[in-house]
Short mmCIF file of C-alpha atoms in Angstrom, two decimals:
data_model
loop_
_atom_site.label_atom_id
_atom_site.label_comp_id
_atom_site.label_asym_id
_atom_site.label_seq_id
_atom_site.Cartn_x
_atom_site.Cartn_y
_atom_site.Cartn_z
CA MET S 1 26.93 6.01 52.62
CA GLU S 2 23.48 6.55 52.79
CA ILE S 3 20.93 3.94 51.32
CA PRO S 4 17.87 5.32 49.81
CA ASP S 5 14.69 4.06 51.56
CA PRO S 6 12.58 2.50 49.30
CA SER S 7 9.56 3.49 50.72
CA SER S 8 10.58 6.91 49.25
CA ARG S 9 10.00 5.94 45.70
CA CYS S 10 7.08 7.74 43.88
CA PRO S 11 5.62 5.85 41.02
CA VAL S 12 3.88 8.82 39.73
CA ARG S 13 7.37 10.66 39.33
CA GLU S 14 8.88 7.58 38.26
CA GLN S 15 6.22 7.42 35.31
CA ARG S 16 6.43 11.10 34.68
CA ALA S 17 10.26 10.52 34.15
CA ARG S 18 9.72 7.92 31.79
CA TRP S 19 7.25 9.49 29.87
CA GLU S 20 9.70 12.27 29.55
CA ARG S 21 12.27 9.82 28.43
CA LYS S 22 10.40 8.68 25.77
CA ARG S 23 9.05 11.57 24.30
CA ALA S 24 12.47 13.09 24.07
CA CYS S 25 13.83 10.40 22.04
CA THR S 26 10.47 10.60 19.94
CA ALA S 27 11.17 14.25 19.61
CA ARG S 28 14.61 13.87 18.47
CA GLU S 29 13.68 10.79 16.07
CA LEU S 30 11.10 13.01 14.51
CA LEU S 31 13.53 16.06 14.11
CA GLU S 32 16.30 14.07 12.78
CA THR S 33 14.29 12.31 9.98
CA GLU S 34 12.36 15.62 9.43
CA ARG S 35 15.48 17.07 7.86
CA ARG S 36 16.70 14.10 5.87
CA TYR S 37 13.34 13.91 4.36
CA GLN S 38 13.28 17.62 3.73
CA GLU S 39 16.76 17.42 2.26
CA GLN S 40 15.40 14.40 -0.16
CA LEU S 41 12.23 16.53 -1.10
CA GLY S 42 14.88 19.38 -2.00
CA LEU S 43 17.13 17.36 -4.01
CA VAL S 44 13.98 16.12 -6.17
CA ALA S 45 12.49 19.44 -6.36
CA THR S 46 15.91 21.15 -7.30
CA TYR S 47 17.46 18.38 -9.84
CA PHE S 48 14.41 16.76 -11.31
CA LEU S 49 11.76 19.13 -10.98
CA GLY S 50 13.51 22.28 -11.26
CA ILE S 51 15.58 21.51 -14.17
CA LEU S 52 12.78 19.63 -16.12
CA LYS S 53 10.58 23.09 -15.67
CA ALA S 54 13.38 25.18 -17.13
CA LYS S 55 14.39 22.77 -19.91
CA GLY S 56 10.89 21.59 -20.97
CA THR S 57 11.95 18.25 -21.25
CA LEU S 58 8.55 17.41 -20.31
CA ARG S 59 5.24 18.78 -21.15
CA PRO S 60 3.53 20.26 -18.11
CA PRO S 61 0.69 18.07 -18.07
CA GLU S 62 3.04 14.88 -17.89
CA ARG S 63 5.25 16.51 -15.29
CA GLN S 64 2.29 17.57 -13.19
CA ALA S 65 1.36 13.57 -13.86
CA LEU S 66 4.82 12.66 -12.67
CA PHE S 67 5.10 14.58 -9.86
CA GLY S 68 1.86 15.22 -8.16
CA SER S 69 1.92 17.65 -5.22
CA TRP S 70 5.60 17.23 -4.67
CA GLU S 71 6.33 20.81 -4.40
CA LEU S 72 3.58 21.82 -2.23
CA ILE S 73 4.62 18.95 0.21
CA TYR S 74 8.44 20.09 0.10
CA GLY S 75 6.68 23.29 1.16
CA ALA S 76 4.74 22.22 4.28
CA SER S 77 7.90 20.29 5.18
CA GLN S 78 9.91 23.53 4.90
CA MET S 79 7.03 25.16 7.37
CA LEU S 80 7.21 22.17 10.05
CA LEU S 81 10.99 22.05 10.45
CA PRO S 82 11.60 25.24 12.29
CA TYR S 83 8.92 24.32 14.59
CA LEU S 84 10.56 20.94 15.18
CA GLU S 85 13.82 22.95 16.03
CA GLU S 86 12.47 25.18 18.46
CA GLY S 87 10.86 22.64 20.18
CA HIS S 88 7.31 23.77 19.44
CA TRP S 89 5.65 20.40 18.69
CA GLY S 90 2.42 20.65 19.19
CA GLN S 91 2.09 24.18 17.49
CA GLY S 92 4.26 22.99 14.08
CA LEU S 93 2.46 19.75 14.13
CA GLU S 94 -0.89 21.53 14.43
CA GLY S 95 -0.16 24.11 11.46
CA PHE S 96 1.34 20.81 9.65
CA CYS S 97 -2.17 18.95 9.59
CA HIS S 98 -3.63 21.70 7.09
CA HIS S 99 -1.44 20.25 4.74
CA LEU S 100 -2.37 16.97 5.15
CA GLU S 101 -4.84 16.59 1.86
CA LEU S 102 -1.46 17.15 -0.11
CA TYR S 103 -0.76 13.51 0.91
CA THR S 104 -4.13 12.11 0.17
CA GLN S 105 -3.93 13.66 -3.35
CA PHE S 106 -0.33 12.57 -3.63
CA ALA S 107 -1.62 8.87 -2.93
CA ALA S 108 -4.23 9.35 -5.37
CA ASN S 109 -2.27 10.17 -8.11
CA ALA S 110 0.69 7.48 -7.19
CA GLU S 111 -0.32 4.99 -9.77
CA ARG S 112 -0.94 7.59 -12.95
CA SER S 113 2.64 8.97 -11.47
CA HIS S 114 4.32 5.28 -11.97
CA THR S 115 2.53 4.85 -15.40
CA THR S 116 3.88 8.39 -16.50
CA LEU S 117 7.44 7.42 -15.64
CA GLN S 118 7.48 4.09 -16.94
CA GLU S 119 5.89 5.66 -20.61
CA GLN S 120 8.32 8.71 -20.74
CA LEU S 121 11.22 6.06 -19.96
CA LYS S 122 10.17 4.19 -22.57
CA LYS S 123 9.39 6.66 -25.57
CA ASN S 124 11.22 9.97 -24.70
CA LYS S 125 14.82 9.38 -25.33
CA ARG S 126 15.79 13.10 -24.02
CA PHE S 127 13.94 12.20 -20.34
CA ARG S 128 15.51 8.82 -20.61
CA ARG S 129 19.04 10.48 -20.69
CA PHE S 130 18.21 13.07 -18.51
CA VAL S 131 17.06 11.06 -15.79
CA HIS S 132 20.02 8.37 -16.02
CA LEU S 133 22.27 11.75 -15.67
CA GLN S 134 20.47 13.12 -12.50
CA GLU S 135 20.39 9.61 -10.83
CA GLY S 136 24.14 9.54 -11.20
CA ARG S 137 24.63 12.59 -9.22
CA PRO S 138 26.51 11.87 -5.63
CA GLU S 139 23.66 13.54 -3.55
CA PHE S 140 21.27 10.49 -4.54
CA GLY S 141 23.33 7.79 -3.14
CA GLY S 142 22.46 5.18 -5.83
CA LEU S 143 18.70 5.62 -5.72
CA LYS S 144 16.69 5.83 -8.76
CA LEU S 145 14.01 8.22 -9.37
CA GLN S 146 11.91 5.38 -8.95
CA ASP S 147 12.87 5.16 -5.27
CA LEU S 148 12.32 8.63 -4.59
CA LEU S 149 8.86 9.21 -5.88
CA PRO S 150 7.21 7.13 -2.92
CA LEU S 151 9.16 9.23 -0.31
CA PRO S 152 6.04 11.43 0.69
CA LEU S 153 3.71 8.06 1.58
CA GLN S 154 6.74 6.67 3.26
CA ARG S 155 7.12 9.45 5.07
CA LEU S 156 3.60 9.85 6.09
CA GLN S 157 3.66 6.43 7.74
CA GLN S 158 6.28 7.59 10.05
CA TYR S 159 4.72 10.88 10.67
CA GLU S 160 1.95 8.49 12.24
CA ASN S 161 4.09 6.21 14.42
CA LEU S 162 6.08 8.95 15.98
CA VAL S 163 3.46 11.98 16.57
CA VAL S 164 1.29 9.09 17.97
CA ALA S 165 4.19 8.08 20.54
CA LEU S 166 4.93 11.70 20.63
CA ALA S 167 1.26 12.60 21.71
CA GLU S 168 1.27 9.23 24.10
CA ASN S 169 4.40 10.17 25.87
CA THR S 170 3.10 13.98 26.77
CA GLY S 171 1.33 14.30 29.85
CA PRO S 172 -2.09 15.76 30.00
CA ASN S 173 -0.87 18.78 32.16
CA SER S 174 1.53 19.77 29.09
CA PRO S 175 0.38 22.77 27.27
CA ASP S 176 0.73 21.19 24.08
CA HIS S 177 -0.96 18.00 24.86
CA GLN S 178 -4.39 19.05 23.17
CA GLN S 179 -2.72 19.90 19.97
CA LEU S 180 -0.52 16.65 20.19
CA THR S 181 -3.48 14.50 20.22
CA ARG S 182 -5.28 16.13 17.83
CA ALA S 183 -2.53 16.19 15.55
CA ALA S 184 -2.04 12.39 16.04
CA ARG S 185 -5.45 11.95 15.29
CA LEU S 186 -5.91 13.29 12.06
CA ILE S 187 -2.35 12.25 10.77
CA SER S 188 -3.89 8.65 11.49
CA GLU S 189 -7.08 9.25 9.64
CA THR S 190 -5.15 10.80 6.66
CA ALA S 191 -2.72 7.64 6.77
CA GLN S 192 -5.79 5.31 6.73
CA ARG S 193 -6.80 6.92 3.74
CA VAL S 194 -4.28 6.87 2.04
CA HIS S 195 -3.98 3.05 2.80
CA SER S 196 -7.29 2.46 1.37
CA ILE S 197 -6.50 4.49 -1.89
CA GLY S 198 -3.38 2.25 -2.24
CA GLN S 199 -5.67 -1.25 -1.45
CA LYS S 200 -7.97 0.14 -4.37
CA GLN S 201 -5.36 0.99 -6.52
CA LYS S 202 -3.70 -2.63 -6.29
CA ASN S 203 -7.12 -4.19 -6.79
CA GLU S 204 -7.56 -2.15 -9.71
CA GLN S 205 -4.27 -3.42 -11.27
CA HIS S 206 -5.10 -6.92 -10.43
CA LEU S 207 -8.40 -6.81 -12.26
CA ARG S 208 -7.16 -5.46 -15.05
CA ARG S 209 -4.49 -8.14 -15.06
CA ILE S 210 -7.21 -10.62 -14.99
CA GLN S 211 -9.50 -8.96 -17.48
CA ALA S 212 -6.32 -9.52 -20.01
CA LEU S 213 -5.90 -13.07 -18.96
CA LEU S 214 -10.05 -13.99 -19.91
CA SER S 215 -11.25 -14.10 -23.34
CA GLY S 216 -14.47 -15.01 -25.40
CA ARG S 217 -17.69 -12.91 -25.00
CA GLN S 218 -18.51 -14.07 -21.80
CA ALA S 219 -15.28 -12.54 -20.33
CA LYS S 220 -16.54 -9.17 -20.96
CA GLY S 221 -16.58 -7.16 -18.03
CA LEU S 222 -16.46 -10.09 -15.47
CA THR S 223 -13.89 -8.24 -13.12
CA SER S 224 -15.76 -4.88 -13.16
CA GLY S 225 -16.08 -3.21 -9.54
CA ARG S 226 -15.12 -6.71 -8.03
CA TRP S 227 -12.76 -7.26 -5.15
CA PHE S 228 -9.90 -9.51 -6.07
CA LEU S 229 -8.94 -12.17 -3.17
CA ARG S 230 -6.68 -14.74 -4.87
CA GLN S 231 -5.94 -16.76 -7.80
CA GLY S 232 -4.35 -20.17 -8.82
CA TRP S 233 -4.62 -23.81 -9.74
CA LEU S 234 -6.88 -26.21 -8.40
CA LEU S 235 -7.86 -29.48 -9.64
CA VAL S 236 -11.74 -30.41 -10.09
CA VAL S 237 -12.77 -33.86 -8.90
CA PRO S 238 -15.26 -34.97 -11.03
CA SER S 239 -17.94 -37.90 -10.10
CA SER S 240 -16.16 -40.18 -12.57
CA GLY S 241 -12.97 -39.61 -14.15
CA GLU S 242 -9.68 -38.02 -13.55
CA PRO S 243 -9.55 -34.57 -11.84
CA ARG S 244 -9.09 -31.81 -14.02
CA PRO S 245 -6.81 -28.89 -13.64
CA ARG S 246 -8.50 -25.69 -13.71
CA MET S 247 -7.60 -21.89 -13.00
CA PHE S 248 -9.73 -20.36 -10.11
CA PHE S 249 -9.79 -16.58 -9.53
CA LEU S 250 -11.51 -15.74 -6.16
CA PHE S 251 -13.60 -12.35 -6.00
CA SER S 252 -15.01 -11.10 -2.61
CA ASP S 253 -18.53 -11.96 -4.42
CA VAL S 254 -17.68 -14.92 -6.73
CA LEU S 255 -15.35 -17.65 -7.57
CA LEU S 256 -14.28 -17.70 -11.36
CA MET S 257 -13.58 -21.20 -12.68
CA ALA S 258 -11.63 -20.92 -16.08
CA LYS S 259 -10.01 -23.03 -18.50
CA PRO S 260 -6.85 -22.48 -20.72
CA ARG S 261 -7.22 -22.06 -24.05
CA SER S 262 -5.19 -24.07 -26.62
CA PRO S 263 -1.77 -23.15 -27.32
CA LEU S 264 -2.54 -23.59 -30.78
CA HIS S 265 -5.42 -20.85 -30.87
CA LEU S 266 -3.81 -18.08 -32.92
CA LEU S 267 -5.53 -15.04 -31.32
CA GLN S 268 -6.49 -16.62 -27.70
CA SER S 269 -3.08 -18.37 -26.72
CA GLY S 270 -2.57 -17.87 -23.10
CA THR S 271 -5.69 -16.86 -22.20
CA PHE S 272 -8.44 -18.56 -20.25
CA ALA S 273 -12.27 -19.10 -20.79
CA CYS S 274 -14.76 -18.70 -17.72
CA LYS S 275 -16.77 -21.78 -17.43
CA ALA S 276 -18.80 -21.18 -14.50
CA LEU S 277 -19.27 -18.35 -11.89
CA TYR S 278 -19.88 -19.38 -8.52
CA PRO S 279 -21.89 -16.68 -5.89
CA MET S 280 -20.09 -16.84 -2.63
CA ALA S 281 -23.34 -15.65 -1.00
CA GLN S 282 -24.79 -19.21 -1.57
CA CYS S 283 -21.36 -20.98 -0.99
CA GLN S 284 -21.41 -23.50 1.73
CA LEU S 285 -17.69 -24.76 2.68
CA CYS S 286 -16.43 -28.13 4.14
CA ARG S 287 -12.74 -29.31 4.42
CA VAL S 288 -13.17 -33.08 3.00
CA PHE S 289 -9.52 -33.60 4.48
CA GLY S 290 -6.31 -31.85 4.68
CA HIS S 291 -6.44 -30.45 8.62
CA SER S 292 -3.40 -32.11 9.50
CA GLY S 293 -0.50 -30.08 7.74
CA GLY S 294 0.68 -33.54 6.16
CA PRO S 295 2.46 -34.02 2.71
CA CYS S 296 -0.90 -35.50 1.14
CA GLY S 297 -2.47 -32.33 0.21
CA GLY S 298 -6.38 -32.07 0.55
CA LEU S 299 -9.83 -31.74 -0.54
CA LEU S 300 -12.60 -28.74 -0.16
CA SER S 301 -16.28 -29.43 -0.88
CA LEU S 302 -17.95 -26.06 -2.17
CA SER S 303 -22.11 -26.66 -2.23
CA PHE S 304 -24.13 -24.22 -4.16
CA PRO S 305 -27.86 -24.99 -5.00
CA ARG S 306 -27.69 -26.41 -8.08
CA GLU S 307 -24.32 -27.93 -8.05
CA LYS S 308 -21.34 -29.19 -5.99
CA LEU S 309 -17.64 -28.65 -6.71
CA LEU S 310 -14.81 -30.99 -5.01
CA LEU S 311 -11.36 -28.95 -5.29
CA MET S 312 -7.95 -30.70 -4.61
CA SER S 313 -4.42 -29.73 -4.38
CA THR S 314 -1.48 -31.58 -3.42
CA ASP S 315 0.31 -28.56 -1.75
CA GLN S 316 -1.24 -28.81 1.88
CA GLU S 317 -0.30 -25.02 2.45
CA GLU S 318 -1.70 -23.85 -0.56
CA LEU S 319 -5.04 -25.71 -0.09
CA SER S 320 -5.12 -23.82 3.83
CA HIS S 321 -4.79 -20.44 1.77
CA TRP S 322 -7.65 -21.24 -0.29
CA TYR S 323 -9.70 -22.13 2.75
CA HIS S 324 -9.08 -19.01 4.46
CA SER S 325 -9.45 -16.59 1.60
CA LEU S 326 -13.11 -18.68 0.50
CA THR S 327 -13.98 -18.84 4.35
CA LEU S 328 -13.39 -14.69 3.93
CA ALA S 329 -15.35 -14.28 1.09
CA ILE S 330 -17.94 -16.11 2.14
CA SER S 331 -18.37 -14.38 5.73
CA SER S 332 -18.03 -10.72 3.71
CA GLN S 333 -21.08 -11.83 2.00
CA LYS S 334 -23.17 -12.69 5.08
CA ASN S 335 -22.39 -9.32 6.55
#
């Protein structure tokens, strides 16, 4: 038996072979997952959207608020899949990129969609009965409508991972290399925009929740336009006397200290009164003790032009989280 000469190995051919194997594996995964994705899009379009239209269970504005650009996204998948099945990856994905704006629109509508679903399930008996009936179909495998609605945004993340991998493992001399590279860039840019939209929506939810917790004339508009970072109880250590527990809300530009209202207060029980706002741009932060990660907690010093705060926690891990969040807020104001 002839033993291959190690010197006859060609690193370039071996690298190309590895690329081709990874490309084939990624292409197969993209195709198989696209088939399943299109099937799920079609189920929702048929058993929810189509029947809701026919029955008139929801008015058109409510139906649009709930499903957004779902049908158009379904159509885009129907156009993409034949190209993937025939192996025309570059051509198919290049054409698909013309529909990426649908995913941005879908993301922008996500919070409205969630709110509409919850409202209609609560107040519309016909709709509630209809949804329960459709969710019981075997085709949905036990998934609820609220589980199905985020599918396009989940799929966009899969598109990014798979198309980027497909482009990276396509040789520069391949006829569809430029198409795949361009598609990977456009999909990644869209995924980043969608992520930013999601982050803004979550932040707005936090701001509304915090604003509802604050009471009194001074609380009006305190959270407007801010970026929420963290909240929690900390002990304020005075120059004399016992430490006092206070609720702190940290935003990108200010630290808000609040005191709980008396539980005996008829109208404002369970809310907080704003006691002070500290600008992060003027803050000097120092960890007095609590560096070692021991069980005794720690102490943070926050210095402002007219005041100094000593904040204590008996939870070392919690204090570390606060230290890092405060550091982030301070650095964001100095950039």
